[in-house]
Amino acid sequence: MSSSIHQSADVSASAHVGDDAKIWHLAQIREDAQIGENVIVGRGAYVGSGVRVGSNSKIQNYALVYEPAVLGDGVFIGPAAVLTNDTFPRAINADLTAKTGADWVPVGVTVQTGASIGARAVCVAPVNIGCWSMVAAGAVVTRDTLDYSLVAGVPATRIGWVGKSGQRLIAGEEGVWNDPATGELYEESCGQLREIGEHK
């Protein structure tokens, strides 16, 4: 199967676009970016040089994914979300000369398998977004997020847990949490969550 790239998209000749991927209007995919199979890159989205995007991921309209970000499989990046790459952003050096690529070292955001970044959220590099976690719309993430965590606010803090369905987990007995959509059970221990099975 081949990928589908809109004629208005700007895809570097050195980028790799996997089978069944769809690159929509005015999207830009920079040099050496790796776009996995069945990925959707929405209108006006930007994927920086060397960024890696896992299979079955979605980068929604006008999202900005700056290098050297790494996205796992099944990642959702919401509309106009931003993954930054500069810890100390300046246009100029202390001597007032314009900064060039040689004047800073880019740092990336890592988004693990199944995680979701809400619309207009900002992930300030370097941070790691845990597996299946969810960043609420408009949040500003300045610290790593735990697997299955639901974070919101400025700066983002954990306000709950979510399951693989994306729905908020319901607390049960003795540290056990239930996904109301799938019936999957999770156990909380030492501030972390792990999947333990399903309701019988």
JSON list of C-alpha atoms in Angstrom, two decimals:
[
{"chain": "A", "resi": 1, "resn": "MET", "atom": "CA", "xyz": [0.00, 0.00, 0.00]},
{"chain": "A", "resi": 2, "resn": "SER", "atom": "CA", "xyz": [1.21, 3.52, -0.69]},
{"chain": "A", "resi": 3, "resn": "SER", "atom": "CA", "xyz": [0.87, 6.69, 1.32]},
{"chain": "A", "resi": 4, "resn": "SER", "atom": "CA", "xyz": [-1.37, 9.63, 0.41]},
{"chain": "A", "resi": 5, "resn": "ILE", "atom": "CA", "xyz": [0.32, 13.03, 0.32]},
{"chain": "A", "resi": 6, "resn": "HIS", "atom": "CA", "xyz": [-1.68, 16.13, -0.63]},
{"chain": "A", "resi": 7, "resn": "GLN", "atom": "CA", "xyz": [-0.09, 18.17, -3.40]},
{"chain": "A", "resi": 8, "resn": "SER", "atom": "CA", "xyz": [0.16, 21.25, -1.16]},
{"chain": "A", "resi": 9, "resn": "ALA", "atom": "CA", "xyz": [2.13, 19.38, 1.55]},
{"chain": "A", "resi": 10, "resn": "ASP", "atom": "CA", "xyz": [5.87, 19.97, 1.82]},
{"chain": "A", "resi": 11, "resn": "VAL", "atom": "CA", "xyz": [7.53, 16.60, 2.40]},
{"chain": "A", "resi": 12, "resn": "SER", "atom": "CA", "xyz": [11.32, 16.41, 2.29]},
{"chain": "A", "resi": 13, "resn": "ALA", "atom": "CA", "xyz": [12.80, 13.94, -0.16]},
{"chain": "A", "resi": 14, "resn": "SER", "atom": "CA", "xyz": [14.81, 12.45, 2.72]},
{"chain": "A", "resi": 15, "resn": "ALA", "atom": "CA", "xyz": [11.79, 11.90, 4.95]},
{"chain": "A", "resi": 16, "resn": "HIS", "atom": "CA", "xyz": [10.39, 8.38, 5.20]},
{"chain": "A", "resi": 17, "resn": "VAL", "atom": "CA", "xyz": [6.60, 8.09, 5.02]},
{"chain": "A", "resi": 18, "resn": "GLY", "atom": "CA", "xyz": [5.18, 4.67, 5.85]},
{"chain": "A", "resi": 19, "resn": "ASP", "atom": "CA", "xyz": [2.49, 2.72, 4.03]},
{"chain": "A", "resi": 20, "resn": "ASP", "atom": "CA", "xyz": [-1.09, 3.98, 4.33]},
{"chain": "A", "resi": 21, "resn": "ALA", "atom": "CA", "xyz": [0.04, 7.27, 5.90]},
{"chain": "A", "resi": 22, "resn": "LYS", "atom": "CA", "xyz": [-1.96, 10.38, 5.03]},
{"chain": "A", "resi": 23, "resn": "ILE", "atom": "CA", "xyz": [-0.32, 13.81, 4.87]},
{"chain": "A", "resi": 24, "resn": "TRP", "atom": "CA", "xyz": [-2.91, 16.57, 4.49]},
{"chain": "A", "resi": 25, "resn": "HIS", "atom": "CA", "xyz": [-2.98, 20.11, 3.07]},
{"chain": "A", "resi": 26, "resn": "LEU", "atom": "CA", "xyz": [-0.06, 22.43, 3.85]},
{"chain": "A", "resi": 27, "resn": "ALA", "atom": "CA", "xyz": [1.61, 20.02, 6.29]},
{"chain": "A", "resi": 28, "resn": "GLN", "atom": "CA", "xyz": [5.40, 20.14, 6.43]},
{"chain": "A", "resi": 29, "resn": "ILE", "atom": "CA", "xyz": [7.55, 17.05, 7.03]},
{"chain": "A", "resi": 30, "resn": "ARG", "atom": "CA", "xyz": [11.22, 17.97, 7.42]},
{"chain": "A", "resi": 31, "resn": "GLU", "atom": "CA", "xyz": [14.44, 16.18, 6.49]},
{"chain": "A", "resi": 32, "resn": "ASP", "atom": "CA", "xyz": [14.97, 12.63, 7.78]},
{"chain": "A", "resi": 33, "resn": "ALA", "atom": "CA", "xyz": [11.67, 12.54, 9.65]},
{"chain": "A", "resi": 34, "resn": "GLN", "atom": "CA", "xyz": [10.32, 9.00, 10.07]},
{"chain": "A", "resi": 35, "resn": "ILE", "atom": "CA", "xyz": [6.54, 8.70, 9.69]},
{"chain": "A", "resi": 36, "resn": "GLY", "atom": "CA", "xyz": [5.21, 5.23, 10.54]},
{"chain": "A", "resi": 37, "resn": "GLU", "atom": "CA", "xyz": [2.52, 3.18, 8.86]},
{"chain": "A", "resi": 38, "resn": "ASN", "atom": "CA", "xyz": [-1.08, 4.43, 8.92]},
{"chain": "A", "resi": 39, "resn": "VAL", "atom": "CA", "xyz": [-0.12, 7.80, 10.44]},
{"chain": "A", "resi": 40, "resn": "ILE", "atom": "CA", "xyz": [-2.31, 10.86, 9.81]},
{"chain": "A", "resi": 41, "resn": "VAL", "atom": "CA", "xyz": [-0.68, 14.30, 9.70]},
{"chain": "A", "resi": 42, "resn": "GLY", "atom": "CA", "xyz": [-3.34, 17.01, 9.59]},
{"chain": "A", "resi": 43, "resn": "ARG", "atom": "CA", "xyz": [-3.60, 20.30, 7.74]},
{"chain": "A", "resi": 44, "resn": "GLY", "atom": "CA", "xyz": [-0.83, 22.76, 8.48]},
{"chain": "A", "resi": 45, "resn": "ALA", "atom": "CA", "xyz": [0.97, 20.47, 10.94]},
{"chain": "A", "resi": 46, "resn": "TYR", "atom": "CA", "xyz": [4.76, 20.63, 11.28]},
{"chain": "A", "resi": 47, "resn": "VAL", "atom": "CA", "xyz": [7.03, 17.63, 11.89]},
{"chain": "A", "resi": 48, "resn": "GLY", "atom": "CA", "xyz": [10.67, 18.62, 12.45]},
{"chain": "A", "resi": 49, "resn": "SER", "atom": "CA", "xyz": [13.89, 17.15, 11.10]},
{"chain": "A", "resi": 50, "resn": "GLY", "atom": "CA", "xyz": [14.57, 13.63, 12.32]},
{"chain": "A", "resi": 51, "resn": "VAL", "atom": "CA", "xyz": [11.37, 13.37, 14.34]},
{"chain": "A", "resi": 52, "resn": "ARG", "atom": "CA", "xyz": [10.16, 9.77, 14.70]},
{"chain": "A", "resi": 53, "resn": "VAL", "atom": "CA", "xyz": [6.42, 9.06, 14.65]},
{"chain": "A", "resi": 54, "resn": "GLY", "atom": "CA", "xyz": [5.19, 5.54, 15.44]},
{"chain": "A", "resi": 55, "resn": "SER", "atom": "CA", "xyz": [2.55, 3.63, 13.51]},
{"chain": "A", "resi": 56, "resn": "ASN", "atom": "CA", "xyz": [-1.16, 4.47, 13.84]},
{"chain": "A", "resi": 57, "resn": "SER", "atom": "CA", "xyz": [-0.47, 7.89, 15.34]},
{"chain": "A", "resi": 58, "resn": "LYS", "atom": "CA", "xyz": [-2.46, 11.06, 14.59]},
{"chain": "A", "resi": 59, "resn": "ILE", "atom": "CA", "xyz": [-1.03, 14.58, 14.46]},
{"chain": "A", "resi": 60, "resn": "GLN", "atom": "CA", "xyz": [-3.97, 16.93, 14.18]},
{"chain": "A", "resi": 61, "resn": "ASN", "atom": "CA", "xyz": [-4.28, 20.24, 12.33]},
{"chain": "A", "resi": 62, "resn": "TYR", "atom": "CA", "xyz": [-1.63, 22.89, 13.03]},
{"chain": "A", "resi": 63, "resn": "ALA", "atom": "CA", "xyz": [0.19, 20.86, 15.67]},
{"chain": "A", "resi": 64, "resn": "LEU", "atom": "CA", "xyz": [3.93, 21.60, 15.91]},
{"chain": "A", "resi": 65, "resn": "VAL", "atom": "CA", "xyz": [6.26, 18.68, 16.65]},
{"chain": "A", "resi": 66, "resn": "TYR", "atom": "CA", "xyz": [9.82, 20.00, 16.87]},
{"chain": "A", "resi": 67, "resn": "GLU", "atom": "CA", "xyz": [12.93, 17.87, 16.61]},
{"chain": "A", "resi": 68, "resn": "PRO", "atom": "CA", "xyz": [14.18, 15.71, 18.21]},
{"chain": "A", "resi": 69, "resn": "ALA", "atom": "CA", "xyz": [10.75, 14.53, 19.42]},
{"chain": "A", "resi": 70, "resn": "VAL", "atom": "CA", "xyz": [9.98, 10.81, 19.46]},
{"chain": "A", "resi": 71, "resn": "LEU", "atom": "CA", "xyz": [6.37, 9.59, 19.30]},
{"chain": "A", "resi": 72, "resn": "GLY", "atom": "CA", "xyz": [5.51, 5.97, 20.02]},
{"chain": "A", "resi": 73, "resn": "ASP", "atom": "CA", "xyz": [2.81, 3.90, 18.34]},
{"chain": "A", "resi": 74, "resn": "GLY", "atom": "CA", "xyz": [-0.78, 5.11, 18.56]},
{"chain": "A", "resi": 75, "resn": "VAL", "atom": "CA", "xyz": [0.03, 8.60, 19.83]},
{"chain": "A", "resi": 76, "resn": "PHE", "atom": "CA", "xyz": [-2.54, 11.40, 19.49]},
{"chain": "A", "resi": 77, "resn": "ILE", "atom": "CA", "xyz": [-1.33, 15.00, 19.14]},
{"chain": "A", "resi": 78, "resn": "GLY", "atom": "CA", "xyz": [-4.30, 17.37, 19.30]},
{"chain": "A", "resi": 79, "resn": "PRO", "atom": "CA", "xyz": [-4.99, 20.45, 17.17]},
{"chain": "A", "resi": 80, "resn": "ALA", "atom": "CA", "xyz": [-2.45, 23.26, 17.63]},
{"chain": "A", "resi": 81, "resn": "ALA", "atom": "CA", "xyz": [-0.54, 21.36, 20.33]},
{"chain": "A", "resi": 82, "resn": "VAL", "atom": "CA", "xyz": [3.18, 22.17, 20.59]},
{"chain": "A", "resi": 83, "resn": "LEU", "atom": "CA", "xyz": [6.13, 19.95, 21.48]},
{"chain": "A", "resi": 84, "resn": "THR", "atom": "CA", "xyz": [9.02, 22.35, 22.13]},
{"chain": "A", "resi": 85, "resn": "ASN", "atom": "CA", "xyz": [12.77, 21.75, 21.79]},
{"chain": "A", "resi": 86, "resn": "ASP", "atom": "CA", "xyz": [14.69, 24.64, 23.39]},
{"chain": "A", "resi": 87, "resn": "THR", "atom": "CA", "xyz": [15.30, 24.78, 27.14]},
{"chain": "A", "resi": 88, "resn": "PHE", "atom": "CA", "xyz": [16.59, 28.36, 27.10]},
{"chain": "A", "resi": 89, "resn": "PRO", "atom": "CA", "xyz": [14.99, 30.02, 24.05]},
{"chain": "A", "resi": 90, "resn": "ARG", "atom": "CA", "xyz": [16.65, 33.18, 22.78]},
{"chain": "A", "resi": 91, "resn": "ALA", "atom": "CA", "xyz": [16.84, 34.73, 19.31]},
{"chain": "A", "resi": 92, "resn": "ILE", "atom": "CA", "xyz": [20.26, 36.22, 20.07]},
{"chain": "A", "resi": 93, "resn": "ASN", "atom": "CA", "xyz": [23.42, 35.48, 22.02]},
{"chain": "A", "resi": 94, "resn": "ALA", "atom": "CA", "xyz": [24.60, 37.59, 24.96]},
{"chain": "A", "resi": 95, "resn": "ASP", "atom": "CA", "xyz": [26.76, 39.63, 22.54]},
{"chain": "A", "resi": 96, "resn": "LEU", "atom": "CA", "xyz": [23.60, 40.47, 20.53]},
{"chain": "A", "resi": 97, "resn": "THR", "atom": "CA", "xyz": [24.61, 38.31, 17.54]},
{"chain": "A", "resi": 98, "resn": "ALA", "atom": "CA", "xyz": [21.86, 36.19, 16.02]},
{"chain": "A", "resi": 99, "resn": "LYS", "atom": "CA", "xyz": [21.75, 32.64, 17.32]},
{"chain": "A", "resi": 100, "resn": "THR", "atom": "CA", "xyz": [22.37, 29.85, 14.82]},
{"chain": "A", "resi": 101, "resn": "GLY", "atom": "CA", "xyz": [21.96, 26.10, 15.05]},
{"chain": "A", "resi": 102, "resn": "ALA", "atom": "CA", "xyz": [25.51, 25.89, 16.42]},
{"chain": "A", "resi": 103, "resn": "ASP", "atom": "CA", "xyz": [24.58, 28.04, 19.44]},
{"chain": "A", "resi": 104, "resn": "TRP", "atom": "CA", "xyz": [22.17, 25.62, 21.10]},
{"chain": "A", "resi": 105, "resn": "VAL", "atom": "CA", "xyz": [21.45, 21.93, 21.54]},
{"chain": "A", "resi": 106, "resn": "PRO", "atom": "CA", "xyz": [17.85, 20.90, 20.83]},
{"chain": "A", "resi": 107, "resn": "VAL", "atom": "CA", "xyz": [16.13, 18.73, 23.44]},
{"chain": "A", "resi": 108, "resn": "GLY", "atom": "CA", "xyz": [13.07, 16.67, 22.64]},
{"chain": "A", "resi": 109, "resn": "VAL", "atom": "CA", "xyz": [9.73, 15.54, 23.99]},
{"chain": "A", "resi": 110, "resn": "THR", "atom": "CA", "xyz": [9.14, 11.78, 24.13]},
{"chain": "A", "resi": 111, "resn": "VAL", "atom": "CA", "xyz": [5.53, 10.60, 23.90]},
{"chain": "A", "resi": 112, "resn": "GLN", "atom": "CA", "xyz": [5.09, 6.94, 24.77]},
{"chain": "A", "resi": 113, "resn": "THR", "atom": "CA", "xyz": [2.71, 4.40, 23.22]},
{"chain": "A", "resi": 114, "resn": "GLY", "atom": "CA", "xyz": [-0.98, 5.27, 23.30]},
{"chain": "A", "resi": 115, "resn": "ALA", "atom": "CA", "xyz": [-0.59, 8.67, 24.97]},
{"chain": "A", "resi": 116, "resn": "SER", "atom": "CA", "xyz": [-2.72, 11.69, 24.00]},
{"chain": "A", "resi": 117, "resn": "ILE", "atom": "CA", "xyz": [-1.86, 15.39, 23.98]},
{"chain": "A", "resi": 118, "resn": "GLY", "atom": "CA", "xyz": [-4.95, 17.63, 24.04]},
{"chain": "A", "resi": 119, "resn": "ALA", "atom": "CA", "xyz": [-5.69, 20.60, 21.80]},
{"chain": "A", "resi": 120, "resn": "ARG", "atom": "CA", "xyz": [-3.41, 23.62, 22.34]},
{"chain": "A", "resi": 121, "resn": "ALA", "atom": "CA", "xyz": [-1.44, 21.83, 25.06]},
{"chain": "A", "resi": 122, "resn": "VAL", "atom": "CA", "xyz": [2.28, 22.62, 25.29]},
{"chain": "A", "resi": 123, "resn": "CYS", "atom": "CA", "xyz": [4.90, 20.05, 26.27]},
{"chain": "A", "resi": 124, "resn": "VAL", "atom": "CA", "xyz": [8.07, 21.87, 27.33]},
{"chain": "A", "resi": 125, "resn": "ALA", "atom": "CA", "xyz": [11.14, 19.78, 26.49]},
{"chain": "A", "resi": 126, "resn": "PRO", "atom": "CA", "xyz": [12.69, 17.73, 27.83]},
{"chain": "A", "resi": 127, "resn": "VAL", "atom": "CA", "xyz": [9.72, 15.76, 29.17]},
{"chain": "A", "resi": 128, "resn": "ASN", "atom": "CA", "xyz": [8.51, 12.18, 28.86]},
{"chain": "A", "resi": 129, "resn": "ILE", "atom": "CA", "xyz": [4.78, 11.59, 28.41]},
{"chain": "A", "resi": 130, "resn": "GLY", "atom": "CA", "xyz": [3.98, 8.17, 29.87]},
{"chain": "A", "resi": 131, "resn": "CYS", "atom": "CA", "xyz": [2.22, 5.30, 28.10]},
{"chain": "A", "resi": 132, "resn": "TRP", "atom": "CA", "xyz": [-1.54, 5.74, 27.72]},
{"chain": "A", "resi": 133, "resn": "SER", "atom": "CA", "xyz": [-1.44, 8.99, 29.67]},
{"chain": "A", "resi": 134, "resn": "MET", "atom": "CA", "xyz": [-3.57, 11.98, 28.69]},
{"chain": "A", "resi": 135, "resn": "VAL", "atom": "CA", "xyz": [-2.67, 15.66, 28.69]},
{"chain": "A", "resi": 136, "resn": "ALA", "atom": "CA", "xyz": [-5.76, 17.87, 28.94]},
{"chain": "A", "resi": 137, "resn": "ALA", "atom": "CA", "xyz": [-6.45, 20.60, 26.39]},
{"chain": "A", "resi": 138, "resn": "GLY", "atom": "CA", "xyz": [-4.55, 23.79, 27.13]},
{"chain": "A", "resi": 139, "resn": "ALA", "atom": "CA", "xyz": [-2.23, 22.21, 29.70]},
{"chain": "A", "resi": 140, "resn": "VAL", "atom": "CA", "xyz": [1.45, 23.14, 29.97]},
{"chain": "A", "resi": 141, "resn": "VAL", "atom": "CA", "xyz": [3.55, 20.09, 30.78]},
{"chain": "A", "resi": 142, "resn": "THR", "atom": "CA", "xyz": [6.87, 20.87, 32.46]},
{"chain": "A", "resi": 143, "resn": "ARG", "atom": "CA", "xyz": [7.51, 17.51, 34.18]},
{"chain": "A", "resi": 144, "resn": "ASP", "atom": "CA", "xyz": [7.36, 13.87, 33.13]},
{"chain": "A", "resi": 145, "resn": "THR", "atom": "CA", "xyz": [3.92, 12.26, 33.32]},
{"chain": "A", "resi": 146, "resn": "LEU", "atom": "CA", "xyz": [3.22, 8.79, 34.70]},
{"chain": "A", "resi": 147, "resn": "ASP", "atom": "CA", "xyz": [1.76, 5.94, 32.66]},
{"chain": "A", "resi": 148, "resn": "TYR", "atom": "CA", "xyz": [-2.07, 6.18, 32.60]},
{"chain": "A", "resi": 149, "resn": "SER", "atom": "CA", "xyz": [-2.05, 9.60, 34.29]},
{"chain": "A", "resi": 150, "resn": "LEU", "atom": "CA", "xyz": [-4.51, 12.38, 33.48]},
{"chain": "A", "resi": 151, "resn": "VAL", "atom": "CA", "xyz": [-2.80, 15.76, 33.80]},
{"chain": "A", "resi": 152, "resn": "ALA", "atom": "CA", "xyz": [-4.24, 19.25, 33.46]},
{"chain": "A", "resi": 153, "resn": "GLY", "atom": "CA", "xyz": [-3.48, 22.87, 34.27]},
{"chain": "A", "resi": 154, "resn": "VAL", "atom": "CA", "xyz": [-0.57, 25.32, 34.13]},
{"chain": "A", "resi": 155, "resn": "PRO", "atom": "CA", "xyz": [1.76, 23.81, 35.09]},
{"chain": "A", "resi": 156, "resn": "ALA", "atom": "CA", "xyz": [0.16, 20.41, 34.52]},
{"chain": "A", "resi": 157, "resn": "THR", "atom": "CA", "xyz": [-0.46, 18.20, 37.54]},
{"chain": "A", "resi": 158, "resn": "ARG", "atom": "CA", "xyz": [-2.08, 14.79, 37.83]},
{"chain": "A", "resi": 159, "resn": "ILE", "atom": "CA", "xyz": [-5.83, 15.01, 38.48]},
{"chain": "A", "resi": 160, "resn": "GLY", "atom": "CA", "xyz": [-6.70, 11.35, 37.93]},
{"chain": "A", "resi": 161, "resn": "TRP", "atom": "CA", "xyz": [-6.03, 8.18, 35.99]},
{"chain": "A", "resi": 162, "resn": "VAL", "atom": "CA", "xyz": [-7.21, 7.07, 32.53]},
{"chain": "A", "resi": 163, "resn": "GLY", "atom": "CA", "xyz": [-7.39, 3.66, 30.91]},
{"chain": "A", "resi": 164, "resn": "LYS", "atom": "CA", "xyz": [-6.50, 2.56, 27.41]},
{"chain": "A", "resi": 165, "resn": "SER", "atom": "CA", "xyz": [-9.98, 3.66, 26.30]},
{"chain": "A", "resi": 166, "resn": "GLY", "atom": "CA", "xyz": [-9.12, 7.24, 27.26]},
{"chain": "A", "resi": 167, "resn": "GLN", "atom": "CA", "xyz": [-11.92, 7.33, 29.83]},
{"chain": "A", "resi": 168, "resn": "ARG", "atom": "CA", "xyz": [-11.27, 8.33, 33.41]},
{"chain": "A", "resi": 169, "resn": "LEU", "atom": "CA", "xyz": [-10.83, 5.33, 35.69]},
{"chain": "A", "resi": 170, "resn": "ILE", "atom": "CA", "xyz": [-13.26, 4.67, 38.55]},
{"chain": "A", "resi": 171, "resn": "ALA", "atom": "CA", "xyz": [-11.83, 3.93, 41.99]},
{"chain": "A", "resi": 172, "resn": "GLY", "atom": "CA", "xyz": [-12.68, 0.56, 43.50]},
{"chain": "A", "resi": 173, "resn": "GLU", "atom": "CA", "xyz": [-11.54, -1.19, 46.66]},
{"chain": "A", "resi": 174, "resn": "GLU", "atom": "CA", "xyz": [-7.98, -1.45, 47.97]},
{"chain": "A", "resi": 175, "resn": "GLY", "atom": "CA", "xyz": [-6.25, 0.60, 45.31]},
{"chain": "A", "resi": 176, "resn": "VAL", "atom": "CA", "xyz": [-7.95, -1.08, 42.32]},
{"chain": "A", "resi": 177, "resn": "TRP", "atom": "CA", "xyz": [-9.25, 1.09, 39.49]},
{"chain": "A", "resi": 178, "resn": "ASN", "atom": "CA", "xyz": [-11.73, 0.16, 36.76]},
{"chain": "A", "resi": 179, "resn": "ASP", "atom": "CA", "xyz": [-11.99, 1.32, 33.13]},
{"chain": "A", "resi": 180, "resn": "PRO", "atom": "CA", "xyz": [-15.77, 1.75, 32.63]},
{"chain": "A", "resi": 181, "resn": "ALA", "atom": "CA", "xyz": [-15.45, 1.33, 28.86]},
{"chain": "A", "resi": 182, "resn": "THR", "atom": "CA", "xyz": [-13.39, -1.87, 28.70]},
{"chain": "A", "resi": 183, "resn": "GLY", "atom": "CA", "xyz": [-13.68, -3.45, 32.15]},
{"chain": "A", "resi": 184, "resn": "GLU", "atom": "CA", "xyz": [-9.90, -3.50, 32.47]},
{"chain": "A", "resi": 185, "resn": "LEU", "atom": "CA", "xyz": [-8.59, -3.33, 36.03]},
{"chain": "A", "resi": 186, "resn": "TYR", "atom": "CA", "xyz": [-5.58, -1.39, 37.25]},
{"chain": "A", "resi": 187, "resn": "GLU", "atom": "CA", "xyz": [-3.75, -1.43, 40.55]},
{"chain": "A", "resi": 188, "resn": "GLU", "atom": "CA", "xyz": [-2.26, 1.66, 42.16]},
{"chain": "A", "resi": 189, "resn": "SER", "atom": "CA", "xyz": [0.88, 1.17, 44.21]},
{"chain": "A", "resi": 190, "resn": "CYS", "atom": "CA", "xyz": [3.48, 3.71, 45.37]},
{"chain": "A", "resi": 191, "resn": "GLY", "atom": "CA", "xyz": [1.88, 6.41, 43.22]},
{"chain": "A", "resi": 192, "resn": "GLN", "atom": "CA", "xyz": [2.04, 4.35, 40.02]},
{"chain": "A", "resi": 193, "resn": "LEU", "atom": "CA", "xyz": [-0.60, 2.41, 38.10]},
{"chain": "A", "resi": 194, "resn": "ARG", "atom": "CA", "xyz": [-0.33, -0.98, 36.39]},
{"chain": "A", "resi": 195, "resn": "GLU", "atom": "CA", "xyz": [-2.81, -3.07, 34.45]},
{"chain": "A", "resi": 196, "resn": "ILE", "atom": "CA", "xyz": [-3.85, -6.27, 36.25]},
{"chain": "A", "resi": 197, "resn": "GLY", "atom": "CA", "xyz": [-6.61, -7.78, 34.05]},
{"chain": "A", "resi": 198, "resn": "GLU", "atom": "CA", "xyz": [-10.37, -7.55, 33.50]},
{"chain": "A", "resi": 199, "resn": "HIS", "atom": "CA", "xyz": [-13.56, -8.03, 35.47]},
{"chain": "A", "resi": 200, "resn": "LYS", "atom": "CA", "xyz": [-14.70, -11.65, 35.39]}
]
